[in-house]
mmCIF file of C-alpha atoms in Angstrom:
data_model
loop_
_atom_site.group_PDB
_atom_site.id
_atom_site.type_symbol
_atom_site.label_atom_id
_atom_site.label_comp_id
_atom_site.label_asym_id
_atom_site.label_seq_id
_atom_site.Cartn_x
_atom_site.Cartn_y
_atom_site.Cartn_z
ATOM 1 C CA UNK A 1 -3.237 -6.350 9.594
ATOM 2 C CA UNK A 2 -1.257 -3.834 12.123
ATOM 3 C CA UNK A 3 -2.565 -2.900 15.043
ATOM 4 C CA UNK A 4 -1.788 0.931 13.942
ATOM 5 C CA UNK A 5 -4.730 0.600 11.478
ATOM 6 C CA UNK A 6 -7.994 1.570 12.708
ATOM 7 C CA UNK A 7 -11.197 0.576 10.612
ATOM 8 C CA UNK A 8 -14.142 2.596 10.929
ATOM 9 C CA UNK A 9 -17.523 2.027 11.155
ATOM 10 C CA UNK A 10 -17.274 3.316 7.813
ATOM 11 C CA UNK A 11 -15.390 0.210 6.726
ATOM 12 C CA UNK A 12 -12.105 2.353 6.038
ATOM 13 C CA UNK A 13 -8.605 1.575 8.034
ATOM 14 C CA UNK A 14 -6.300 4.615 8.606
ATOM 15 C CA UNK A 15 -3.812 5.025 11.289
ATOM 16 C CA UNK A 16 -4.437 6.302 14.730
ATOM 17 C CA UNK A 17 -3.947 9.956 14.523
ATOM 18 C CA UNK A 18 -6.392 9.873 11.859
ATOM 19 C CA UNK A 19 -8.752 7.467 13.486
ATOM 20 C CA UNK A 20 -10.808 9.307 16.044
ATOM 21 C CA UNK A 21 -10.878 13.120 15.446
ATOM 22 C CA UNK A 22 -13.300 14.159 13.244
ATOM 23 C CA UNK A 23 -10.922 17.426 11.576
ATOM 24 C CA UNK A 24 -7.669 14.936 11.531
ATOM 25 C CA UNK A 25 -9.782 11.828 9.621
ATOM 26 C CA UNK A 26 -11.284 14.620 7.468
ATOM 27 C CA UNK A 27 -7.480 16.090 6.552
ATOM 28 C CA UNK A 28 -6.335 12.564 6.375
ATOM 29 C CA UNK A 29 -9.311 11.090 4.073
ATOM 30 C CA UNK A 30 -9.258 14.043 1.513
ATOM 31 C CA UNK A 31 -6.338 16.059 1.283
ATOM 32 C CA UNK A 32 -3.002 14.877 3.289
ATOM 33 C CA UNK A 33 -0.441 12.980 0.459
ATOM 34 C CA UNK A 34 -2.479 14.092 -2.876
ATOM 35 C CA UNK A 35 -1.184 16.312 -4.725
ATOM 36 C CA UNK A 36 -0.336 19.996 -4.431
ATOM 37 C CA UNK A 37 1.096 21.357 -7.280
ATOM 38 C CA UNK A 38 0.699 25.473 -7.235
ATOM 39 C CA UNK A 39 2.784 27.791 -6.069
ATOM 40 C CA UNK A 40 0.484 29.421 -3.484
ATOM 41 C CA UNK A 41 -0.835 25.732 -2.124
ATOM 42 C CA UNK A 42 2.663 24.620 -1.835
ATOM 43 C CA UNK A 43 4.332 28.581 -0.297
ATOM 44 C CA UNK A 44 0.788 27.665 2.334
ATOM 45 C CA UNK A 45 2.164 24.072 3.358
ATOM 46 C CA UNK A 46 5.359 25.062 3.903
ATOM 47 C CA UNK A 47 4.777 27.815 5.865
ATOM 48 C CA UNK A 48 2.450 25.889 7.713
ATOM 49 C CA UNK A 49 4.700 22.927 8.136
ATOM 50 C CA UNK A 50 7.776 25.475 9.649
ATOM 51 C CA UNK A 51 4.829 26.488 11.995
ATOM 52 C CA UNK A 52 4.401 23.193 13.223
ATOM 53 C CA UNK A 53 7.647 22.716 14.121
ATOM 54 C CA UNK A 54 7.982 21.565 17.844
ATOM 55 C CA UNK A 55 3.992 21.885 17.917
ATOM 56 C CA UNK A 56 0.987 18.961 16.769
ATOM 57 C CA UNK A 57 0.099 19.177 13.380
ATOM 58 C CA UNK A 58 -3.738 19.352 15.280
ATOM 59 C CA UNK A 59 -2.660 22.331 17.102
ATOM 60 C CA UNK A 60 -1.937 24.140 13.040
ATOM 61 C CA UNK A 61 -4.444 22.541 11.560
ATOM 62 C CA UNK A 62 -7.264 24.006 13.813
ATOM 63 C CA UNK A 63 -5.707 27.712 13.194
ATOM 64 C CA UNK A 64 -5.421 27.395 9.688
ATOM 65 C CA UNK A 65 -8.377 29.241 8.676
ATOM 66 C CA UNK A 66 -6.956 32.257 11.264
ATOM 67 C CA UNK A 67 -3.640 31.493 9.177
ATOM 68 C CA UNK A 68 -4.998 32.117 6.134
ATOM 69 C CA UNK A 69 -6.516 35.098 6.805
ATOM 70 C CA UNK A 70 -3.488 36.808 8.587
ATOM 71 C CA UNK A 71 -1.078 35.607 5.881
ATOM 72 C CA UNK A 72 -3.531 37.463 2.671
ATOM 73 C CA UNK A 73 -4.596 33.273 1.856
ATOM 74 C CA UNK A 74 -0.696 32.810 1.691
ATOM 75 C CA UNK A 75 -0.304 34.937 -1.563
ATOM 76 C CA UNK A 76 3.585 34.966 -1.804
ATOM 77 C CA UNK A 77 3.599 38.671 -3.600
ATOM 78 C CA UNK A 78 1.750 40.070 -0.594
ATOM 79 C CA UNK A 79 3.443 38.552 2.356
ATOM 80 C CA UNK A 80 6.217 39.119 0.902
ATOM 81 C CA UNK A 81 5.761 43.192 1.342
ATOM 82 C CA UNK A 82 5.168 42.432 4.980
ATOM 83 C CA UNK A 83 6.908 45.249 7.133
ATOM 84 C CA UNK A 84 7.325 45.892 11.056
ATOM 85 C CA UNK A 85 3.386 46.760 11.177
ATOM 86 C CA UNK A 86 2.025 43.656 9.650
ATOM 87 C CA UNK A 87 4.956 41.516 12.035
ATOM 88 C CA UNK A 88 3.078 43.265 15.035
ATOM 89 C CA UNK A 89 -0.354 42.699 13.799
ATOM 90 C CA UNK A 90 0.793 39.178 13.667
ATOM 91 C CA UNK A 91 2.413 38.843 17.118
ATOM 92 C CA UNK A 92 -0.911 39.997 18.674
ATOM 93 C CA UNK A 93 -3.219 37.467 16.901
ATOM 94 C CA UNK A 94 -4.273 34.885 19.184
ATOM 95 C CA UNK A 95 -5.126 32.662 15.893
ATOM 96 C CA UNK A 96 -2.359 31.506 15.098
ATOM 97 C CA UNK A 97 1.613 30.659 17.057
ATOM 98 C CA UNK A 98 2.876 34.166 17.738
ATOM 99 C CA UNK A 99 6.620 33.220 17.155
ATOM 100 C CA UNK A 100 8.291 35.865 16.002
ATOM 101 C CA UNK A 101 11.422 33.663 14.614
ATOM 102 C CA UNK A 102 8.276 31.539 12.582
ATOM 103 C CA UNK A 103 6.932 34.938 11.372
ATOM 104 C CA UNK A 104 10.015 35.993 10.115
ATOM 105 C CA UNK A 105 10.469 33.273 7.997
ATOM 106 C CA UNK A 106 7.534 32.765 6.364
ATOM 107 C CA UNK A 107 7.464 36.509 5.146
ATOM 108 C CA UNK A 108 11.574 35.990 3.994
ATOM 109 C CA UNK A 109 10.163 32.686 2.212
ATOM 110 C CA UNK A 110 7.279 34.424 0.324
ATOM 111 C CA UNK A 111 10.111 36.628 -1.031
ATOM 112 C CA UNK A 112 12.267 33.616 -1.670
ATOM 113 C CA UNK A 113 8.937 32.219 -3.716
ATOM 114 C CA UNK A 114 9.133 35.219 -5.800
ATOM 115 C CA UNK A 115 12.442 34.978 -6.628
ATOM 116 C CA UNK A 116 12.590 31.247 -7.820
ATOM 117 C CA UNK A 117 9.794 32.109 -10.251
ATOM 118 C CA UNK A 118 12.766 32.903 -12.324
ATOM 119 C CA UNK A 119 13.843 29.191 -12.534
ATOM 120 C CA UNK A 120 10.500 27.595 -12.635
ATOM 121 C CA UNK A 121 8.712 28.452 -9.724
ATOM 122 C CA UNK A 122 8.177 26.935 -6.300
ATOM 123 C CA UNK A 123 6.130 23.725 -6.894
ATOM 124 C CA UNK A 124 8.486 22.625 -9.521
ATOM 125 C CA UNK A 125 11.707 22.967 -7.350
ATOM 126 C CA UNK A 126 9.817 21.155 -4.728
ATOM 127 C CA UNK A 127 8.579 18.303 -6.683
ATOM 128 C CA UNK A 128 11.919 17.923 -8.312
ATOM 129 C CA UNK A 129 13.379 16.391 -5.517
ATOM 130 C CA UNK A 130 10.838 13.240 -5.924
ATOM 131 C CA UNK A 131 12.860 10.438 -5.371
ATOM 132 C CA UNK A 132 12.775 7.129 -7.581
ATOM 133 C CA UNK A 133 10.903 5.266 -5.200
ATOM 134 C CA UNK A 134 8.080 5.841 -2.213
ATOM 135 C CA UNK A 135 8.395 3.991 1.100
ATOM 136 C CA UNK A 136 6.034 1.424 2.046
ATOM 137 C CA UNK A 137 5.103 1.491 6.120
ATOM 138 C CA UNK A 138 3.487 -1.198 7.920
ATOM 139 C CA UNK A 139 3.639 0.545 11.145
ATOM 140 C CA UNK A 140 3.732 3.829 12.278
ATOM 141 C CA UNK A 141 7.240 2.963 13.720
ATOM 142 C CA UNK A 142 7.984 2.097 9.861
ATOM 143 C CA UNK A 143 7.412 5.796 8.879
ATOM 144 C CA UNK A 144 10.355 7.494 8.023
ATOM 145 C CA UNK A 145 11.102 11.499 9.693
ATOM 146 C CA UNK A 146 13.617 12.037 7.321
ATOM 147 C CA UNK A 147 14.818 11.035 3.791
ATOM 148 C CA UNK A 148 18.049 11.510 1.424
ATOM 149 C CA UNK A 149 15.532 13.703 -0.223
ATOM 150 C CA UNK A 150 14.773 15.849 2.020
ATOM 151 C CA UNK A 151 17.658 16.462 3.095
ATOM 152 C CA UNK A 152 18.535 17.611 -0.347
ATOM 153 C CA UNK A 153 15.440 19.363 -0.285
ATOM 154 C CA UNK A 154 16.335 21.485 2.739
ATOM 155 C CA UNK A 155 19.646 22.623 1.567
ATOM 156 C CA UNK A 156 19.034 23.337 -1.868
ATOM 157 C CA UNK A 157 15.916 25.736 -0.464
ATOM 158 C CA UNK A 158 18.275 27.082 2.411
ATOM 159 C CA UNK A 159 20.910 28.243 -0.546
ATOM 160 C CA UNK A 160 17.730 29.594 -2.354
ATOM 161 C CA UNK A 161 17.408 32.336 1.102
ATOM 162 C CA UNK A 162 14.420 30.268 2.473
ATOM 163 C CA UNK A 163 14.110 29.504 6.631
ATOM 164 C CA UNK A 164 12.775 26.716 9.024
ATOM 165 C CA UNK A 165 13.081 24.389 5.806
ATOM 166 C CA UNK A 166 14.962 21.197 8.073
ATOM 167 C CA UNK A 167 15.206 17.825 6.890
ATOM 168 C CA UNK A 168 11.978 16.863 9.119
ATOM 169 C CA UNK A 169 10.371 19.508 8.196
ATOM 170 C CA UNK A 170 11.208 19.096 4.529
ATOM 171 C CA UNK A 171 9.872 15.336 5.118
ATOM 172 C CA UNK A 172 6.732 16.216 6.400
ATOM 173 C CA UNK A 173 5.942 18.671 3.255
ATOM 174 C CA UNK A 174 6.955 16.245 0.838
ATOM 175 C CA UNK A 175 4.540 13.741 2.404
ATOM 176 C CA UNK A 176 1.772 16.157 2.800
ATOM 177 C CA UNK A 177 2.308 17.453 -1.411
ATOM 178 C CA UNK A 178 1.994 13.621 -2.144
ATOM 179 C CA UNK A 179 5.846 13.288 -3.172
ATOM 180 C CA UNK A 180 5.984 10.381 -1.362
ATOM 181 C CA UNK A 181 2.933 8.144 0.292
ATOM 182 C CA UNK A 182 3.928 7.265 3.595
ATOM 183 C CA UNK A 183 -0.163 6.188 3.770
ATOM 184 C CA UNK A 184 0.507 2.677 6.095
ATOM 185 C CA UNK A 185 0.258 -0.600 3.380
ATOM 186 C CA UNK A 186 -4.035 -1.358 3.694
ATOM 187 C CA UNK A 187 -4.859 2.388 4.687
ATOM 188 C CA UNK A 188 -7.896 3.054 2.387
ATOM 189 C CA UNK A 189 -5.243 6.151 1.115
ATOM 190 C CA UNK A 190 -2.955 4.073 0.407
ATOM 191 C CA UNK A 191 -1.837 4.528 -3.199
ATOM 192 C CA UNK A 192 -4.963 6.745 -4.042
ATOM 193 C CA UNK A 193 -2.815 9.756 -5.372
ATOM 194 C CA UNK A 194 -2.306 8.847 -8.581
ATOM 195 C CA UNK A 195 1.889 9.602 -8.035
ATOM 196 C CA UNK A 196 2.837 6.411 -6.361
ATOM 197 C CA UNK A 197 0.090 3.613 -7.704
ATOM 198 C CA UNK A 198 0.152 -0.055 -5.230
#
């Protein structure tokens, strides 16, 4: 058993991160790596995951609620009609990151949402970049940042007009939609999404 596994008194190993906070065990026990597949859930991961950038995924995950409610519960038709008004209104909530350049792009990607409805929609162009096999981490050192996928990923959606879509970045989405389980080998998550079975 690695030493990055933590078992709780609840009889349940998870990694670290996951181990001792009670919001980060409760993201990590019941929604990070199963799977997202609607256009609004994915258009909210994304943007959240380009607002994490630089920043702990604890830091977003605490202002999500604030997120949601400044970004009209990430509804890709209305943030898309965000002007210079609802950009200001955004830069003065202390909620959520007030970075203008993160702003930006999540209102350009709501529009870029829109317009790939006309080849299937978000969630499908996301999860068609699944690749044929999931890695399989022992150790948190063992978890990959980046992929061939994602990569692919992140320039296909940068041709499509969207921003802050990196390879990391792209990584970190595909592993919190469940497109790949990067859940450590004897995490009680492990394999539980139903995409990638043990």
């Amino acid at each position: 058993m690695t030493t990055d596994l933590v078992t709780g008194e609840d009889g349940r190993a998870r990694p670290l991160w996951a181990s001792v906070d009670p919001m980060l065990r409760e993201y990590y026990d019941t929604e990070w790596g199963m799977p997202v597949r609607d256009e609004r859930g994915v258009f909210e991961r994304l943007s959240l995951e380009a607002f994490q950038s630089g920043l702990s995924w604890r830091t977003i995950l605490a202002k999500r609620p604030a997120f949601r409610a400044a970004f009209a519960d990430f509804d890709p038709d209305v943030v898309a009609g965000f002007g210079e008004d609802d950009v200001a209104r955004l830069l003065g909530d202390a909620g959520i990151v007030r970075n203008r350049a993160k702003i930006a792009a999540t209102i350009t990607n709501a529009g870029a949402t829109i317009a790939l409805r006309a080849d299937g929609g978000l969630a499908d162009f996301v999860w068609s970049f699944r690749p044929a096999d999931t890695p399989r981490p022992r150790t948190l050192a063992e978890v990959p940042t980046t992929s061939p996928e994602s990569t692919a990923l992140s320039k296909a959606l940068r041709k499509r007009g969207f921003a802050f879509v990196g390879p990391t970045t792209m990584h970190a989405l595909m592993e919190a939609l469940g497109i790949v389980d990067t859940h450590l080998v004897g995490s009680h998550r492990r394999g539980t999404s139903g995409v990638w079975p043990d």
